[in-house]
mmCIF file of C-alpha atoms in Angstrom:
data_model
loop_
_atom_site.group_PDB
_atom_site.id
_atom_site.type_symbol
_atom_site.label_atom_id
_atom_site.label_comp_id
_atom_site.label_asym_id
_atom_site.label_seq_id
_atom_site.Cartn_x
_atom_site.Cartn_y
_atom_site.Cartn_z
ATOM 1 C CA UNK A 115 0.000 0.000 0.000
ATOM 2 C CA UNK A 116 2.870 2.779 0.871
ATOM 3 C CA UNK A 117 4.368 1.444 -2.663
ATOM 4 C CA UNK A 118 0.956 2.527 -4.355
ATOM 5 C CA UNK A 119 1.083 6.021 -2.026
ATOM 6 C CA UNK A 120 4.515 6.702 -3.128
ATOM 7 C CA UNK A 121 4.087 5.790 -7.012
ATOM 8 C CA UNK A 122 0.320 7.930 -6.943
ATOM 9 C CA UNK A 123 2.598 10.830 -5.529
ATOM 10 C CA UNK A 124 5.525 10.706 -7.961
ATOM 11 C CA UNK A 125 3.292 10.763 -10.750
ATOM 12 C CA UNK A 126 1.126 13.344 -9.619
ATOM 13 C CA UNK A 127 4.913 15.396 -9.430
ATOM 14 C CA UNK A 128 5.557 14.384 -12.930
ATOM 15 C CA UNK A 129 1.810 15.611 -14.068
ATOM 16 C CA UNK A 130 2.520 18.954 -12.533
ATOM 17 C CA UNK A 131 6.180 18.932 -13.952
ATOM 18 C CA UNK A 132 5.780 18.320 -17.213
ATOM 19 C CA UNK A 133 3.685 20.985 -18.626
ATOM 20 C CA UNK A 134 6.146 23.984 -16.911
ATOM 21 C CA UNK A 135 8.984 22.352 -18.481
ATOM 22 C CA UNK A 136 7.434 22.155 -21.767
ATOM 23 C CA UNK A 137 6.663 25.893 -21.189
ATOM 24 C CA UNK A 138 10.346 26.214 -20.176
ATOM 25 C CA UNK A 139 11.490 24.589 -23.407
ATOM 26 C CA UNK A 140 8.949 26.396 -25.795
ATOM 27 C CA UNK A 141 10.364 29.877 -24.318
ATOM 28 C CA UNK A 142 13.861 28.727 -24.503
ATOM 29 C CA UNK A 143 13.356 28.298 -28.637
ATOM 30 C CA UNK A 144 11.759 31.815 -28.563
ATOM 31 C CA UNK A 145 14.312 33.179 -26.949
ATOM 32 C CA UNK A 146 16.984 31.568 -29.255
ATOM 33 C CA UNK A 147 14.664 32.707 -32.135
ATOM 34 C CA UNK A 148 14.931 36.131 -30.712
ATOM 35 C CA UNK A 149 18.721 36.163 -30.530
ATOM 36 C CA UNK A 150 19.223 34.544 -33.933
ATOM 37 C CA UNK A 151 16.780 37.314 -35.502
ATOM 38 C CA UNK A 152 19.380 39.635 -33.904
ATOM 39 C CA UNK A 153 22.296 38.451 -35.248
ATOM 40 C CA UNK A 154 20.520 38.448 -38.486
ATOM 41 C CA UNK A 155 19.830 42.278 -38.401
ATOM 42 C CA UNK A 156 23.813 42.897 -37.395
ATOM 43 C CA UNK A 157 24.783 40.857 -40.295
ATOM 44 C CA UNK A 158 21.818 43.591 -42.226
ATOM 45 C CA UNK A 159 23.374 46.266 -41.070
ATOM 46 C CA UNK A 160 26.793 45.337 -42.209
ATOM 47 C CA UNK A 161 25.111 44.696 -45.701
ATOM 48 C CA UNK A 162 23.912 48.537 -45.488
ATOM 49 C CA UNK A 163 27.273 50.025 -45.011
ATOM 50 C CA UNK A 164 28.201 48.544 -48.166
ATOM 51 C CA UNK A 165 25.477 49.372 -50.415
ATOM 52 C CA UNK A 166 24.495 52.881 -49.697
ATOM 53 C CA UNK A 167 21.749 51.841 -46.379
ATOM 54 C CA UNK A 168 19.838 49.205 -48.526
ATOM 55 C CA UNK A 169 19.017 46.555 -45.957
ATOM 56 C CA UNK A 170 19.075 43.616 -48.310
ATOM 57 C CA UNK A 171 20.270 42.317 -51.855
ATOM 58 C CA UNK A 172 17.172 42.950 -54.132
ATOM 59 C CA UNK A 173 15.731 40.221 -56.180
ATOM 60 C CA UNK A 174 18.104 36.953 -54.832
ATOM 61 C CA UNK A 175 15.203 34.408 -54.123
ATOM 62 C CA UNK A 176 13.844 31.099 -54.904
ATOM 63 C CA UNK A 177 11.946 30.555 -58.037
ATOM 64 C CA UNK A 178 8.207 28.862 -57.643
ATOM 65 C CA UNK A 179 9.813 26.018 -59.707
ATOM 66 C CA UNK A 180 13.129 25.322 -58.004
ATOM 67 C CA UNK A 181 13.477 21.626 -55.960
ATOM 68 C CA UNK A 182 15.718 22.493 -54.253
ATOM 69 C CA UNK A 183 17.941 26.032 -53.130
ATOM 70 C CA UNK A 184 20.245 27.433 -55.502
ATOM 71 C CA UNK A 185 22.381 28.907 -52.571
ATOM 72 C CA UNK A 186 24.322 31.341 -54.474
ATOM 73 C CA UNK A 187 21.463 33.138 -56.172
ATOM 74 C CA UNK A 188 19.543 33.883 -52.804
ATOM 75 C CA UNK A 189 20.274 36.708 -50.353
ATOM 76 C CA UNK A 190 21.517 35.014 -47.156
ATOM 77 C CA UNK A 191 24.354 33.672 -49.054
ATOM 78 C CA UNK A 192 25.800 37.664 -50.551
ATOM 79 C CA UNK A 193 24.813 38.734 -46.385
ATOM 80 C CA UNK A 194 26.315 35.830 -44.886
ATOM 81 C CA UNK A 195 29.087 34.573 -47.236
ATOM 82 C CA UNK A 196 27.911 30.756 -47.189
ATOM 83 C CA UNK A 197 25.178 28.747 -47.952
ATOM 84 C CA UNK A 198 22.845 28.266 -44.979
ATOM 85 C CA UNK A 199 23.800 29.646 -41.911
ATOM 86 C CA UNK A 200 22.330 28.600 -38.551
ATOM 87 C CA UNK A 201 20.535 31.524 -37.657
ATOM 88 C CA UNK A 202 18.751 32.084 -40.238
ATOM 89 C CA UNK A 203 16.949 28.837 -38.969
ATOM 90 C CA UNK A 204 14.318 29.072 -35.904
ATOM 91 C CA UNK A 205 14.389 26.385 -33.348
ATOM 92 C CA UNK A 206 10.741 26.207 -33.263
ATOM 93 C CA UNK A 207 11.486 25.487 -37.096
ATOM 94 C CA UNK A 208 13.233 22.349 -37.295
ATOM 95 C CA UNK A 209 11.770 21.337 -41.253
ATOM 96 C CA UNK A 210 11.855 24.874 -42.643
ATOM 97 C CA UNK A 211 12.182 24.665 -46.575
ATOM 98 C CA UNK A 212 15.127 25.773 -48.005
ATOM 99 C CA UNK A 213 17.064 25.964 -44.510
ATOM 100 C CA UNK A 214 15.517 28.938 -43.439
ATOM 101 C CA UNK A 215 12.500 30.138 -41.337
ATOM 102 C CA UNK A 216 12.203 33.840 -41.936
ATOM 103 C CA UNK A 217 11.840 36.138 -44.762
ATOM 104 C CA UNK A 218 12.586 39.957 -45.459
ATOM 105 C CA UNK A 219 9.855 42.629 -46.188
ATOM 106 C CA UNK A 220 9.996 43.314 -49.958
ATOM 107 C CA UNK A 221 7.662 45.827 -49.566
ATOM 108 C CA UNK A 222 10.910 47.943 -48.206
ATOM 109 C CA UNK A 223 12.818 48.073 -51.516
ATOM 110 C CA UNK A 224 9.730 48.698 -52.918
ATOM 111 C CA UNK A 225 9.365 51.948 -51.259
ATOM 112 C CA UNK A 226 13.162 52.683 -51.554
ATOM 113 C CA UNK A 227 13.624 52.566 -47.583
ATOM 114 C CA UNK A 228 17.334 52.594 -46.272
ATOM 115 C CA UNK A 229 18.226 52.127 -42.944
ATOM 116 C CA UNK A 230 18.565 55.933 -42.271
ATOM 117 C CA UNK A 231 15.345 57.021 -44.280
ATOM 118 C CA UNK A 232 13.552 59.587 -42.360
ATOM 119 C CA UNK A 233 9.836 59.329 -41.437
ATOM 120 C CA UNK A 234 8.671 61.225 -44.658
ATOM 121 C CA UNK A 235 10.092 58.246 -46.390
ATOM 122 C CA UNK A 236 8.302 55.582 -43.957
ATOM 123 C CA UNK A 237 5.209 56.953 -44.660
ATOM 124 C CA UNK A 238 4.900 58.281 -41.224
ATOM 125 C CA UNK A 239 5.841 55.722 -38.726
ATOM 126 C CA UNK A 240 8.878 55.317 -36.838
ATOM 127 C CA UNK A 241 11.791 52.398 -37.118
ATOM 128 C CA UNK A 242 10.669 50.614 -34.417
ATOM 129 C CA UNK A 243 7.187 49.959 -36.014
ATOM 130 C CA UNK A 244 8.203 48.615 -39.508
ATOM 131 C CA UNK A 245 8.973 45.327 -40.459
ATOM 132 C CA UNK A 246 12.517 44.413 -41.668
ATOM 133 C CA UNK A 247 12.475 40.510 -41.133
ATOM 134 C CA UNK A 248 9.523 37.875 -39.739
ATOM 135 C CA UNK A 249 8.768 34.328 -39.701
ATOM 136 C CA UNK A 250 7.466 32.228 -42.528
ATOM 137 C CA UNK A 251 4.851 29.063 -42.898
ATOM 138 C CA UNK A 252 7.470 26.216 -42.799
ATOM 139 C CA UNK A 253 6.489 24.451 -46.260
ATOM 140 C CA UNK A 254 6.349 27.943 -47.988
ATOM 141 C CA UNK A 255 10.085 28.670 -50.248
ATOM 142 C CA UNK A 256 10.019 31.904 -50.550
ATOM 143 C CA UNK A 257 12.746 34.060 -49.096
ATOM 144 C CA UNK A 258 10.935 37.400 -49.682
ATOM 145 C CA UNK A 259 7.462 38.756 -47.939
ATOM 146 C CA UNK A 260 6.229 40.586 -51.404
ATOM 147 C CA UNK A 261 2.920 42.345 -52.221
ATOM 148 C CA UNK A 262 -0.188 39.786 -51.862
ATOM 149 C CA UNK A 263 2.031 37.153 -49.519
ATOM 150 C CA UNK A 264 0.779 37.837 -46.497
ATOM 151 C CA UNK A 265 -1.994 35.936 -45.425
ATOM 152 C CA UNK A 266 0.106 32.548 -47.042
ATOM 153 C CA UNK A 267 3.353 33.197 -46.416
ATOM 154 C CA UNK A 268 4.284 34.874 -42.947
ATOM 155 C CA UNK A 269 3.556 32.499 -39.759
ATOM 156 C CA UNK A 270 1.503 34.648 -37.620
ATOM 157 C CA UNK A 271 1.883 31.902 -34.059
ATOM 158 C CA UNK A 272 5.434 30.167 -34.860
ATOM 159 C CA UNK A 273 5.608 30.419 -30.724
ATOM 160 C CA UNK A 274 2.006 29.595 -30.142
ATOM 161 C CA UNK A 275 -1.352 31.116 -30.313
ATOM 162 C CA UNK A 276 -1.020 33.337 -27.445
ATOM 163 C CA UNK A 277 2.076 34.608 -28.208
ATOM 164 C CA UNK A 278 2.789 35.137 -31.848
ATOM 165 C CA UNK A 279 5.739 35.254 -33.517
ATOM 166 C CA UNK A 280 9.246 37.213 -33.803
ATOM 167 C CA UNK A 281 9.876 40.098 -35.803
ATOM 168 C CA UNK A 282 12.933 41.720 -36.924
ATOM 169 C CA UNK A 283 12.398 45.782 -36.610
ATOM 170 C CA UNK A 284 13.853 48.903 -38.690
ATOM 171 C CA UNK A 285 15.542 49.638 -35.301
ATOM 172 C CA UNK A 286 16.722 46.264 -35.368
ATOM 173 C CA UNK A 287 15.130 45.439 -32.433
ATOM 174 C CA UNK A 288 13.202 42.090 -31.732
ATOM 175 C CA UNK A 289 10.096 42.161 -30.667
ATOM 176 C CA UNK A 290 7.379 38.886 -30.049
ATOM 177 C CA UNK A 291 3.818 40.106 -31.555
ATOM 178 C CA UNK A 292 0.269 38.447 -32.173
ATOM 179 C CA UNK A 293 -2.207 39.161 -34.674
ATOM 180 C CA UNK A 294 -4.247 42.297 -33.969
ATOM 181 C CA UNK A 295 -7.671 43.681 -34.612
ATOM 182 C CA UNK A 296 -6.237 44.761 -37.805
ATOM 183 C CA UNK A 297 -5.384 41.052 -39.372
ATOM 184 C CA UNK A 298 -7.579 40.029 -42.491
ATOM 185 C CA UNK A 299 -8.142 43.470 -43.262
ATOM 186 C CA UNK A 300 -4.394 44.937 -43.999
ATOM 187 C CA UNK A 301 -1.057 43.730 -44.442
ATOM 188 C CA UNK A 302 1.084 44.924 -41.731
ATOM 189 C CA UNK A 303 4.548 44.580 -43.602
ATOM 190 C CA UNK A 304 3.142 47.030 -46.353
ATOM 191 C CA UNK A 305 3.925 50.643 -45.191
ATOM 192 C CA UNK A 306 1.510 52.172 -47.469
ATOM 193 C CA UNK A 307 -0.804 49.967 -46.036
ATOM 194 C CA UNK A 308 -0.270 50.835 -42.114
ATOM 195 C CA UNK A 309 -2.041 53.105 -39.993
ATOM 196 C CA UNK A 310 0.064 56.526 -39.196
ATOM 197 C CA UNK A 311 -0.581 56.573 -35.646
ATOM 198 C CA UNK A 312 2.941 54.637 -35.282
ATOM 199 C CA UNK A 313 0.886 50.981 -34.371
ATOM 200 C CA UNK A 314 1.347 48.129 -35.899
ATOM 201 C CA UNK A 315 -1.736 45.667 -36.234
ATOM 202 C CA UNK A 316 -0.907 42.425 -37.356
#
């Protein structure tokens, strides 16, 4: 009988247990997430001082068609200097396609914004509210977040449904957001498409 005590208690431990330390581990991959979307922007930045403040290499992604990568025709490997580096991967991520779980905001070079552009040139809002770099759907090839992507291509809860996902910021800050009263009806990485006010609704 003091067997059956001691075995009811241990697994009531483990019952109680298990679900912090899967919280534990899910924040640990944000986190990581986090710090490799900051070592992204760095490696951004030192693209910028080379090419005038443009964040990115323009037009360096995967055709619809292509099987498989063709590393030296997409941007991560002009930023990086090699084929697929590890941070460009998300923990939360493990079967990204292509080797890499986020994507750059198109909509950007589209609107001719450099890293110093003042707040005529982004439309209003200030660095810390625009999009440079977010999360994509894992199946989804595309290393670009272009005009009319948005609903299929960015992962809105990579870190779960009440916390969202990471984003890379103008100020190259990283910042965790969910999906605000805004989502369905604008696309929050267009900056012709975002309220003034400074807020981002995703």
């Amino acid at each position: 009988m003091e067997i059956l005590v001691v075995v009811g208690i241990i697994t009531m431990l483990i019952a109680l247990l298990l679900p912090a330390l899967d919280r534990a581990k899910a924040e640990a991959m944000q986190v990581q997430c986090m710090s490799n979307q900051r070592q992204v922007g760095i490696a951004l930045l030192g693209y910028t001082n080379q090419w005038n403040g443009y964040l990115f290499p323009p037009d360096m992604g995967a055709a619809a068609t292509d099987l498989a990568p063709k590393y030296h025709d997409v941007w991560p490997y002009i930023v990086f200097d090699q084929d697929s580096p590890a941070i460009m991967m998300c923990p939360n991520d493990p079967d990204a396609y292509f080797q890499h779980s986020y994507v750059v905001n198109e909509h950007l070079a589209a609107n001719n914004v450099k890293y110093w552009s003042n707040m005529n040139a982004l439309h209003g809002l200030t660095p810390d509210k625009i999009i440079v770099m977010g999360e994509k759907v894992s199946t989804e090839h595309d290393y670009y977040m272009e005009p009319g992507d948005f609903d299929r291509l960015v992962e809105k809860y990579r870190h779960g449904l009440n916390v969202g996902s990471n984003y890379l910021m103008l100020d190259m800050h990283v910042e965790t957001l969910l999906p605000g009263p805004a989502f369905g009806e604008i696309d929050p990485w267009d900056l012709a498409d975002l309220p003034t006010t400074g807020t981002v609704d995703q």
